[in-house]
């Protein structure tokens, strides 16, 4: 049935209502946007009448709400400029924005933009951005540049430009004082500078270049007419964006007349100096013999406040404080001057207005030609600022000493010309000395430095002299009470203008607490590392001890059940022999490392030829290399290489290096034993170089540490506890030698070099015999184990129980055999090459064909977390190596029943 007309209308009404609401929301958003806009905006309809203005337009342009609807032409003056209508017409014609900078009636500048506004009315939008600050800034820059050009043009000073290193004068405008230079010149020093002044000029230039600061100097120059004159020259560096000096701009003034006047003034001052007997240019006045003021100067009037007519004829006591007057100090001052030829005093003086100032006063007696006292010359200097500065300095020094004492900081000042090294009392305390006890010599400091640190500390001091840069260092000091403290220092050598060292100043800080904290943290880190290595070693030891036990247990079972003297019995005996040898090797290595660390090994030294010993050890290990298909060469020295060594222990050290080479060199590789005599250094050298797996750079520093191994993979296919090379180092060092390792990295082989001074085991009980295997139903069993002895003995032991057994020596082969063999139970090792046991279990559980097989993990990794990981990977049970056959039979039966019951079979 078709919807009724009413229903259709109702649907249309609903849609219309939704559209109206959306339109209202959009309109509201537009309203909010316009209200939030921070610059004036005016919207026009197609007839160019105002439809809307933003709040900024109302506040900044004086537009009103009542202006809505008015033609834009009536409001053009408020929108900055009579060109507005033309801009609107241009925008309507091109439909492109039109913008220009315009000036308002109030003198402000705006960037006015007229843009098309494509609404329903197809109108326009006018925006104005105030650019008055930017415009004024640009005008200021242009005016500044113009003033600078005018200044350079109008100035009577010489203007010049120099290259960054001053070797070339780029331009010079001599102003008829010195000759112009329009082209770059490198001969400018000889052209303009007096020869006697050139060294000093260059010294000041070099200092300005070094400090990147203003060059400023007065010197003699050769003028245009060839005569000598004086100039005051000042130049500043100009830098590029990277901070490098690109050139120097300078100006020079003719100061010849001033210099001549100064010279005349100096001559006059010298004559005056002789008159007043060393009195400098201060407040100078004359006194009669009774202390009455007889002459006055402008400087005296400025200092004391008295005019000449106010003070002449009055006694000088008016300049003294009331307390000094009562004490008779004015009279004593003159009496002392008359008796001794002068009297100098520093004390308070009083001005006319009653204010006081600290004065330095020098009184000199004047005599007539009959040597009779006729009066005094009085020179007074205002030292108020100096006194205030001295008091401030003393206060600062007191605060500094307090801060240094709290922070345990001390300073020193070493006068390199006199050799006197002055220490603060805080510094003396840092070295355990009472105040004033330091002898103030550098040699005394050296004796306070710990003997083990003295050479390095002195080298750091020498470095400061060589570089001239601030230098630092740390060293220990021995206090008189025998305690050791740590000092951190920083210092610099100060040189004179000629580059000669004058002083060394520096600071020392007591960092003993920090060093002790660092040592504590280092000890904690070492303990944590030792704990980690202990855990790692225990895990490795567990794995390496369990692996031989599995084939031994299996072989014992075979011996018990196989025919005596048969092939299986003989093979089982051979396996037991090999695995017991492996266990013996591991235990002997452990014992030897312990003996070396405790100093329990005693060497039986004899004179040996290292050539002969190397050949014999190589022959003993040749079968090991042949089994690995690795070529072994021996390159002896041309003559005997004699050493005094323990034959057995040195054989052990060389053997361990050879075993390492055989273990880590792939098939087809090569190992070479090289014997040499370094007679210059008195060393016998034996090196073993291989083309094997190499050593990673981060492993090289730790390769001789106990339990350090480059092979940290789960399968641990190379075996061992990481003790062999640690034994090598221990045994070689016991012989007074050294050993080092070198490698270009993984896959690039390794070289182990032993350097020696050139000669100028109890019976072990077997495990308890297992009980007879209980009879069990035959099963199809797949053994996945990378230890071939363990895998083969387990197969033979299980076959004695009438099980059908297949063996795989790695994970991928195990999966392939499982698909072909269809076992009831899989006994799988965890540490497998190529694909570990966890991956094998997950692959089987994910395989529809293999997912129902009973999985038992048999591994030397038997910690609780290992058992949990095996369960998570999909194993039904976990047995630690070596399991007994009874445990295997019982576990296979239990797991098989559980699997069958859990899966409904």
mmCIF file of N, CA and C in Angstrom, residues 800-902:
data_model
loop_
_atom_site.group_PDB
_atom_site.id
_atom_site.type_symbol
_atom_site.label_atom_id
_atom_site.label_comp_id
_atom_site.label_asym_id
_atom_site.label_seq_id
_atom_site.Cartn_x
_atom_site.Cartn_y
_atom_site.Cartn_z
ATOM 1 N N UNK A 800 64.630 -51.498 24.359
ATOM 2 C CA UNK A 800 64.689 -52.675 25.227
ATOM 3 C C UNK A 800 63.330 -52.922 25.873
ATOM 4 N N UNK A 801 62.538 -51.886 26.001
ATOM 5 C CA UNK A 801 61.167 -52.038 26.519
ATOM 6 C C UNK A 801 60.176 -52.327 25.432
ATOM 7 N N UNK A 802 60.664 -52.740 24.257
ATOM 8 C CA UNK A 802 59.846 -53.151 23.114
ATOM 9 C C UNK A 802 59.055 -51.993 22.515
ATOM 10 N N UNK A 803 59.510 -50.754 22.785
ATOM 11 C CA UNK A 803 58.895 -49.620 22.116
ATOM 12 C C UNK A 803 59.507 -49.447 20.729
ATOM 13 N N UNK A 804 58.727 -48.842 19.827
ATOM 14 C CA UNK A 804 59.227 -48.497 18.503
ATOM 15 C C UNK A 804 59.659 -47.041 18.572
ATOM 16 N N UNK A 805 60.957 -46.778 18.322
ATOM 17 C CA UNK A 805 61.512 -45.455 18.604
ATOM 18 C C UNK A 805 62.171 -44.891 17.344
ATOM 19 N N UNK A 806 61.914 -43.599 17.102
ATOM 20 C CA UNK A 806 62.612 -42.830 16.072
ATOM 21 C C UNK A 806 63.284 -41.627 16.762
ATOM 22 N N UNK A 807 64.383 -41.154 16.151
ATOM 23 C CA UNK A 807 65.156 -40.062 16.742
ATOM 24 C C UNK A 807 65.323 -38.936 15.720
ATOM 25 N N UNK A 808 65.191 -37.689 16.188
ATOM 26 C CA UNK A 808 65.508 -36.493 15.386
ATOM 27 C C UNK A 808 66.421 -35.612 16.224
ATOM 28 N N UNK A 809 67.403 -34.972 15.550
ATOM 29 C CA UNK A 809 68.409 -34.212 16.291
ATOM 30 C C UNK A 809 68.168 -32.700 16.269
ATOM 31 N N UNK A 810 67.067 -32.258 15.668
ATOM 32 C CA UNK A 810 66.713 -30.834 15.726
ATOM 33 C C UNK A 810 65.208 -30.695 15.534
ATOM 34 N N UNK A 811 64.705 -29.516 15.730
ATOM 35 C CA UNK A 811 63.270 -29.285 15.696
ATOM 36 C C UNK A 811 62.625 -29.550 14.362
ATOM 37 N N UNK A 812 63.101 -28.958 13.266
ATOM 38 C CA UNK A 812 62.458 -29.197 11.973
ATOM 39 C C UNK A 812 62.423 -30.675 11.590
ATOM 40 N N UNK A 813 63.548 -31.408 11.822
ATOM 41 C CA UNK A 813 63.542 -32.846 11.521
ATOM 42 C C UNK A 813 62.531 -33.582 12.390
ATOM 43 N N UNK A 814 62.378 -33.122 13.643
ATOM 44 C CA UNK A 814 61.411 -33.750 14.528
ATOM 45 C C UNK A 814 59.992 -33.622 14.006
ATOM 46 N N UNK A 815 59.624 -32.439 13.523
ATOM 47 C CA UNK A 815 58.277 -32.253 12.962
ATOM 48 C C UNK A 815 58.076 -33.131 11.738
ATOM 49 N N UNK A 816 59.104 -33.197 10.898
ATOM 50 C CA UNK A 816 58.987 -34.020 9.681
ATOM 51 C C UNK A 816 58.829 -35.501 10.027
ATOM 52 N N UNK A 817 59.613 -35.973 11.008
ATOM 53 C CA UNK A 817 59.502 -37.392 11.387
ATOM 54 C C UNK A 817 58.179 -37.675 12.089
ATOM 55 N N UNK A 818 57.676 -36.694 12.829
ATOM 56 C CA UNK A 818 56.391 -36.895 13.507
ATOM 57 C C UNK A 818 55.281 -37.122 12.496
ATOM 58 N N UNK A 819 55.306 -36.389 11.389
ATOM 59 C CA UNK A 819 54.272 -36.572 10.366
ATOM 60 C C UNK A 819 54.394 -37.925 9.670
ATOM 61 N N UNK A 820 55.635 -38.407 9.520
ATOM 62 C CA UNK A 820 55.825 -39.696 8.832
ATOM 63 C C UNK A 820 55.672 -40.880 9.778
ATOM 64 N N UNK A 821 56.075 -40.728 11.047
ATOM 65 C CA UNK A 821 56.137 -41.839 11.995
ATOM 66 C C UNK A 821 54.835 -42.021 12.780
ATOM 67 N N UNK A 822 54.065 -40.948 12.961
ATOM 68 C CA UNK A 822 52.820 -40.976 13.735
ATOM 69 C C UNK A 822 53.059 -41.548 15.136
ATOM 70 N N UNK A 823 53.864 -40.870 15.983
ATOM 71 C CA UNK A 823 54.180 -41.419 17.307
ATOM 72 C C UNK A 823 52.988 -41.282 18.261
ATOM 73 N N UNK A 824 53.017 -42.148 19.305
ATOM 74 C CA UNK A 824 52.051 -41.983 20.394
ATOM 75 C C UNK A 824 52.541 -40.892 21.360
ATOM 76 N N UNK A 825 53.865 -40.856 21.557
ATOM 77 C CA UNK A 825 54.468 -39.923 22.511
ATOM 78 C C UNK A 825 55.691 -39.274 21.858
ATOM 79 N N UNK A 826 55.894 -37.955 22.146
ATOM 80 C CA UNK A 826 57.095 -37.251 21.705
ATOM 81 C C UNK A 826 57.850 -36.795 22.960
ATOM 82 N N UNK A 827 59.130 -37.244 23.060
ATOM 83 C CA UNK A 827 60.025 -36.784 24.125
ATOM 84 C C UNK A 827 60.936 -35.730 23.507
ATOM 85 N N UNK A 828 60.759 -34.480 23.921
ATOM 86 C CA UNK A 828 61.405 -33.368 23.219
ATOM 87 C C UNK A 828 62.265 -32.545 24.173
ATOM 88 N N UNK A 829 63.520 -32.302 23.755
ATOM 89 C CA UNK A 829 64.404 -31.390 24.485
ATOM 90 C C UNK A 829 63.931 -29.942 24.257
ATOM 91 N N UNK A 830 64.309 -29.032 25.175
ATOM 92 C CA UNK A 830 63.941 -27.617 25.012
ATOM 93 C C UNK A 830 65.025 -26.865 24.233
ATOM 94 N N UNK A 831 66.298 -27.057 24.627
ATOM 95 C CA UNK A 831 67.386 -26.309 23.998
ATOM 96 C C UNK A 831 67.827 -26.960 22.712
ATOM 97 N N UNK A 832 67.054 -26.758 21.650
ATOM 98 C CA UNK A 832 67.353 -27.363 20.354
ATOM 99 C C UNK A 832 67.880 -26.307 19.387
ATOM 100 N N UNK A 833 68.759 -26.683 18.463
ATOM 101 C CA UNK A 833 69.176 -25.748 17.423
ATOM 102 C C UNK A 833 68.089 -25.576 16.376
ATOM 103 N N UNK A 834 68.149 -24.457 15.658
ATOM 104 C CA UNK A 834 67.245 -24.137 14.548
ATOM 105 C C UNK A 834 65.836 -23.822 15.015
ATOM 106 N N UNK A 835 65.308 -24.630 15.917
ATOM 107 C CA UNK A 835 63.919 -24.453 16.365
ATOM 108 C C UNK A 835 63.837 -25.037 17.761
ATOM 109 N N UNK A 836 63.626 -24.213 18.797
ATOM 110 C CA UNK A 836 63.677 -24.741 20.156
ATOM 111 C C UNK A 836 62.429 -25.556 20.476
ATOM 112 N N UNK A 837 62.469 -26.255 21.647
ATOM 113 C CA UNK A 837 61.385 -27.155 22.004
ATOM 114 C C UNK A 837 60.041 -26.461 22.151
ATOM 115 N N UNK A 838 60.022 -25.200 22.637
ATOM 116 C CA UNK A 838 58.762 -24.470 22.751
ATOM 117 C C UNK A 838 58.136 -24.276 21.371
ATOM 118 N N UNK A 839 58.953 -23.951 20.387
ATOM 119 C CA UNK A 839 58.435 -23.765 19.035
ATOM 120 C C UNK A 839 57.932 -25.085 18.450
ATOM 121 N N UNK A 840 58.643 -26.165 18.750
ATOM 122 C CA UNK A 840 58.186 -27.484 18.267
ATOM 123 C C UNK A 840 56.816 -27.807 18.848
ATOM 124 N N UNK A 841 56.642 -27.590 20.157
ATOM 125 C CA UNK A 841 55.357 -27.897 20.797
ATOM 126 C C UNK A 841 54.237 -27.048 20.212
ATOM 127 N N UNK A 842 54.483 -25.762 19.999
ATOM 128 C CA UNK A 842 53.429 -24.904 19.440
ATOM 129 C C UNK A 842 53.073 -25.338 18.025
ATOM 130 N N UNK A 843 54.120 -25.729 17.238
ATOM 131 C CA UNK A 843 53.854 -26.159 15.869
ATOM 132 C C UNK A 843 53.009 -27.432 15.863
ATOM 133 N N UNK A 844 53.283 -28.358 16.764
ATOM 134 C CA UNK A 844 52.502 -29.604 16.809
ATOM 135 C C UNK A 844 51.067 -29.331 17.245
ATOM 136 N N UNK A 845 50.894 -28.484 18.246
ATOM 137 C CA UNK A 845 49.539 -28.196 18.725
ATOM 138 C C UNK A 845 48.725 -27.467 17.662
ATOM 139 N N UNK A 846 49.409 -26.736 16.789
ATOM 140 C CA UNK A 846 48.695 -26.011 15.732
ATOM 141 C C UNK A 846 48.427 -26.884 14.516
ATOM 142 N N UNK A 847 49.010 -28.082 14.469
ATOM 143 C CA UNK A 847 48.859 -28.983 13.328
ATOM 144 C C UNK A 847 47.715 -29.956 13.615
ATOM 145 N N UNK A 848 46.715 -29.983 12.763
ATOM 146 C CA UNK A 848 45.567 -30.866 12.988
ATOM 147 C C UNK A 848 45.943 -32.328 13.062
ATOM 148 N N UNK A 849 46.984 -32.712 12.324
ATOM 149 C CA UNK A 849 47.401 -34.117 12.287
ATOM 150 C C UNK A 849 48.205 -34.497 13.523
ATOM 151 N N UNK A 850 49.003 -33.547 14.067
ATOM 152 C CA UNK A 850 49.897 -33.849 15.177
ATOM 153 C C UNK A 850 49.367 -33.364 16.524
ATOM 154 N N UNK A 851 48.278 -32.635 16.522
ATOM 155 C CA UNK A 851 47.824 -31.990 17.740
ATOM 156 C C UNK A 851 47.394 -32.936 18.835
ATOM 157 N N UNK A 852 47.114 -34.218 18.530
ATOM 158 C CA UNK A 852 46.621 -35.159 19.540
ATOM 159 C C UNK A 852 47.739 -35.968 20.171
ATOM 160 N N UNK A 853 48.985 -35.754 19.748
ATOM 161 C CA UNK A 853 50.110 -36.539 20.261
ATOM 162 C C UNK A 853 50.449 -36.077 21.669
ATOM 163 N N UNK A 854 50.829 -37.028 22.553
ATOM 164 C CA UNK A 854 51.279 -36.693 23.904
ATOM 165 C C UNK A 854 52.684 -36.090 23.824
ATOM 166 N N UNK A 855 52.867 -34.910 24.438
ATOM 167 C CA UNK A 855 54.153 -34.202 24.385
ATOM 168 C C UNK A 855 54.759 -34.143 25.781
ATOM 169 N N UNK A 856 56.018 -34.596 25.901
ATOM 170 C CA UNK A 856 56.731 -34.553 27.177
ATOM 171 C C UNK A 856 58.042 -33.809 26.950
ATOM 172 N N UNK A 857 58.270 -32.752 27.733
ATOM 173 C CA UNK A 857 59.532 -32.006 27.658
ATOM 174 C C UNK A 857 60.565 -32.719 28.515
ATOM 175 N N UNK A 858 61.748 -32.975 27.952
ATOM 176 C CA UNK A 858 62.867 -33.571 28.683
ATOM 177 C C UNK A 858 64.044 -32.598 28.515
ATOM 178 N N UNK A 859 64.368 -31.863 29.592
ATOM 179 C CA UNK A 859 65.302 -30.747 29.417
ATOM 180 C C UNK A 859 66.147 -30.531 30.667
ATOM 181 N N UNK A 860 67.360 -29.967 30.440
ATOM 182 C CA UNK A 860 68.186 -29.526 31.554
ATOM 183 C C UNK A 860 67.712 -28.207 32.135
ATOM 184 N N UNK A 861 66.842 -27.494 31.427
ATOM 185 C CA UNK A 861 66.230 -26.274 31.960
ATOM 186 C C UNK A 861 65.053 -26.701 32.802
ATOM 187 N N UNK A 862 65.246 -26.737 34.125
ATOM 188 C CA UNK A 862 64.242 -27.359 34.996
ATOM 189 C C UNK A 862 63.836 -26.473 36.158
ATOM 190 N N UNK A 863 64.010 -25.163 36.015
ATOM 191 C CA UNK A 863 63.528 -24.259 37.042
ATOM 192 C C UNK A 863 62.000 -24.150 36.968
ATOM 193 N N UNK A 864 61.333 -23.697 38.047
ATOM 194 C CA UNK A 864 59.861 -23.592 38.016
ATOM 195 C C UNK A 864 59.363 -22.785 36.832
ATOM 196 N N UNK A 865 60.060 -21.712 36.488
ATOM 197 C CA UNK A 865 59.603 -20.912 35.354
ATOM 198 C C UNK A 865 59.753 -21.677 34.045
ATOM 199 N N UNK A 866 60.770 -22.594 33.982
ATOM 200 C CA UNK A 866 60.922 -23.412 32.774
ATOM 201 C C UNK A 866 59.757 -24.379 32.625
ATOM 202 N N UNK A 867 59.326 -24.963 33.747
ATOM 203 C CA UNK A 867 58.179 -25.892 33.710
ATOM 204 C C UNK A 867 56.932 -25.142 33.270
ATOM 205 N N UNK A 868 56.742 -23.913 33.794
ATOM 206 C CA UNK A 868 55.559 -23.126 33.421
ATOM 207 C C UNK A 868 55.597 -22.769 31.945
ATOM 208 N N UNK A 869 56.769 -22.401 31.437
ATOM 209 C CA UNK A 869 56.873 -22.060 30.012
ATOM 210 C C UNK A 869 56.590 -23.275 29.133
ATOM 211 N N UNK A 870 57.027 -24.471 29.571
ATOM 212 C CA UNK A 870 56.746 -25.690 28.806
ATOM 213 C C UNK A 870 55.243 -25.952 28.753
ATOM 214 N N UNK A 871 54.556 -25.783 29.874
ATOM 215 C CA UNK A 871 53.109 -25.986 29.902
ATOM 216 C C UNK A 871 52.412 -24.992 28.984
ATOM 217 N N UNK A 872 52.845 -23.713 29.037
ATOM 218 C CA UNK A 872 52.239 -22.691 28.169
ATOM 219 C C UNK A 872 52.458 -23.003 26.701
ATOM 220 N N UNK A 873 53.596 -23.632 26.365
ATOM 221 C CA UNK A 873 53.883 -23.938 24.964
ATOM 222 C C UNK A 873 53.074 -25.123 24.456
ATOM 223 N N UNK A 874 52.471 -25.932 25.358
ATOM 224 C CA UNK A 874 51.648 -27.055 24.905
ATOM 225 C C UNK A 874 52.131 -28.414 25.354
ATOM 226 N N UNK A 875 53.205 -28.485 26.170
ATOM 227 C CA UNK A 875 53.669 -29.777 26.658
ATOM 228 C C UNK A 875 52.687 -30.309 27.713
ATOM 229 N N UNK A 876 52.535 -31.645 27.717
ATOM 230 C CA UNK A 876 51.658 -32.285 28.712
ATOM 231 C C UNK A 876 52.392 -32.544 30.013
ATOM 232 N N UNK A 877 53.735 -32.675 29.962
ATOM 233 C CA UNK A 877 54.517 -32.950 31.160
ATOM 234 C C UNK A 877 55.937 -32.454 30.940
ATOM 235 N N UNK A 878 56.678 -32.335 32.062
ATOM 236 C CA UNK A 878 58.060 -31.855 31.998
ATOM 237 C C UNK A 878 58.906 -32.751 32.896
ATOM 238 N N UNK A 879 60.010 -33.305 32.333
ATOM 239 C CA UNK A 879 60.944 -34.137 33.094
ATOM 240 C C UNK A 879 62.327 -33.477 33.026
ATOM 241 N N UNK A 880 62.980 -33.357 34.206
ATOM 242 C CA UNK A 880 64.315 -32.791 34.243
ATOM 243 C C UNK A 880 65.338 -33.851 33.857
ATOM 244 N N UNK A 881 66.357 -33.450 33.124
ATOM 245 C CA UNK A 881 67.435 -34.363 32.745
ATOM 246 C C UNK A 881 68.323 -34.638 33.945
ATOM 247 N N UNK A 882 68.821 -35.887 34.090
ATOM 248 C CA UNK A 882 68.471 -37.059 33.261
ATOM 249 C C UNK A 882 67.322 -37.839 33.922
ATOM 250 N N UNK A 883 66.268 -38.116 33.223
ATOM 251 C CA UNK A 883 65.185 -38.898 33.834
ATOM 252 C C UNK A 883 65.526 -40.388 33.808
ATOM 253 N N UNK A 884 65.037 -41.100 34.783
ATOM 254 C CA UNK A 884 65.215 -42.560 34.752
ATOM 255 C C UNK A 884 64.229 -43.165 33.746
ATOM 256 N N UNK A 885 64.555 -44.396 33.295
ATOM 257 C CA UNK A 885 63.652 -45.058 32.354
ATOM 258 C C UNK A 885 62.310 -45.323 33.021
ATOM 259 N N UNK A 886 62.350 -45.642 34.335
ATOM 260 C CA UNK A 886 61.095 -45.863 35.042
ATOM 261 C C UNK A 886 60.240 -44.599 35.025
ATOM 262 N N UNK A 887 60.903 -43.413 35.261
ATOM 263 C CA UNK A 887 60.161 -42.146 35.210
ATOM 264 C C UNK A 887 59.592 -41.908 33.825
ATOM 265 N N UNK A 888 60.379 -42.249 32.813
ATOM 266 C CA UNK A 888 59.893 -42.066 31.447
ATOM 267 C C UNK A 888 58.670 -42.942 31.184
ATOM 268 N N UNK A 889 58.785 -44.231 31.577
ATOM 269 C CA UNK A 889 57.671 -45.155 31.332
ATOM 270 C C UNK A 889 56.424 -44.694 32.080
ATOM 271 N N UNK A 890 56.623 -44.331 33.328
ATOM 272 C CA UNK A 890 55.474 -43.919 34.142
ATOM 273 C C UNK A 890 54.847 -42.641 33.589
ATOM 274 N N UNK A 891 55.682 -41.677 33.212
ATOM 275 C CA UNK A 891 55.146 -40.410 32.714
ATOM 276 C C UNK A 891 54.462 -40.590 31.378
ATOM 277 N N UNK A 892 55.056 -41.445 30.493
ATOM 278 C CA UNK A 892 54.407 -41.684 29.195
ATOM 279 C C UNK A 892 53.029 -42.301 29.391
ATOM 280 N N UNK A 893 52.950 -43.257 30.335
ATOM 281 C CA UNK A 893 51.651 -43.907 30.574
ATOM 282 C C UNK A 893 50.646 -42.910 31.137
ATOM 283 N N UNK A 894 51.081 -42.103 32.106
ATOM 284 C CA UNK A 894 50.169 -41.134 32.717
ATOM 285 C C UNK A 894 49.689 -40.109 31.702
ATOM 286 N N UNK A 895 50.641 -39.563 30.927
ATOM 287 C CA UNK A 895 50.275 -38.532 29.963
ATOM 288 C C UNK A 895 49.379 -39.091 28.888
ATOM 289 N N UNK A 896 49.709 -40.330 28.438
ATOM 290 C CA UNK A 896 48.894 -40.915 27.373
ATOM 291 C C UNK A 896 47.460 -41.131 27.847
ATOM 292 N N UNK A 897 47.310 -41.587 29.091
ATOM 293 C CA UNK A 897 45.948 -41.772 29.624
ATOM 294 C C UNK A 897 45.230 -40.434 29.754
ATOM 295 N N UNK A 898 45.960 -39.425 30.261
ATOM 296 C CA UNK A 898 45.326 -38.116 30.445
ATOM 297 C C UNK A 898 44.915 -37.517 29.109
ATOM 298 N N UNK A 899 45.798 -37.648 28.112
ATOM 299 C CA UNK A 899 45.483 -37.093 26.796
ATOM 300 C C UNK A 899 44.290 -37.794 26.187
ATOM 301 N N UNK A 900 44.291 -39.129 26.305
ATOM 302 C CA UNK A 900 43.177 -39.901 25.737
ATOM 303 C C UNK A 900 41.875 -39.563 26.435
ATOM 304 N N UNK A 901 41.927 -39.438 27.778
ATOM 305 C CA UNK A 901 40.701 -39.127 28.517
ATOM 306 C C UNK A 901 40.232 -37.700 28.247
ATOM 307 N N UNK A 902 41.174 -36.789 28.185
ATOM 308 C CA UNK A 902 40.790 -35.387 27.968
ATOM 309 C C UNK A 902 40.243 -35.152 26.590
#
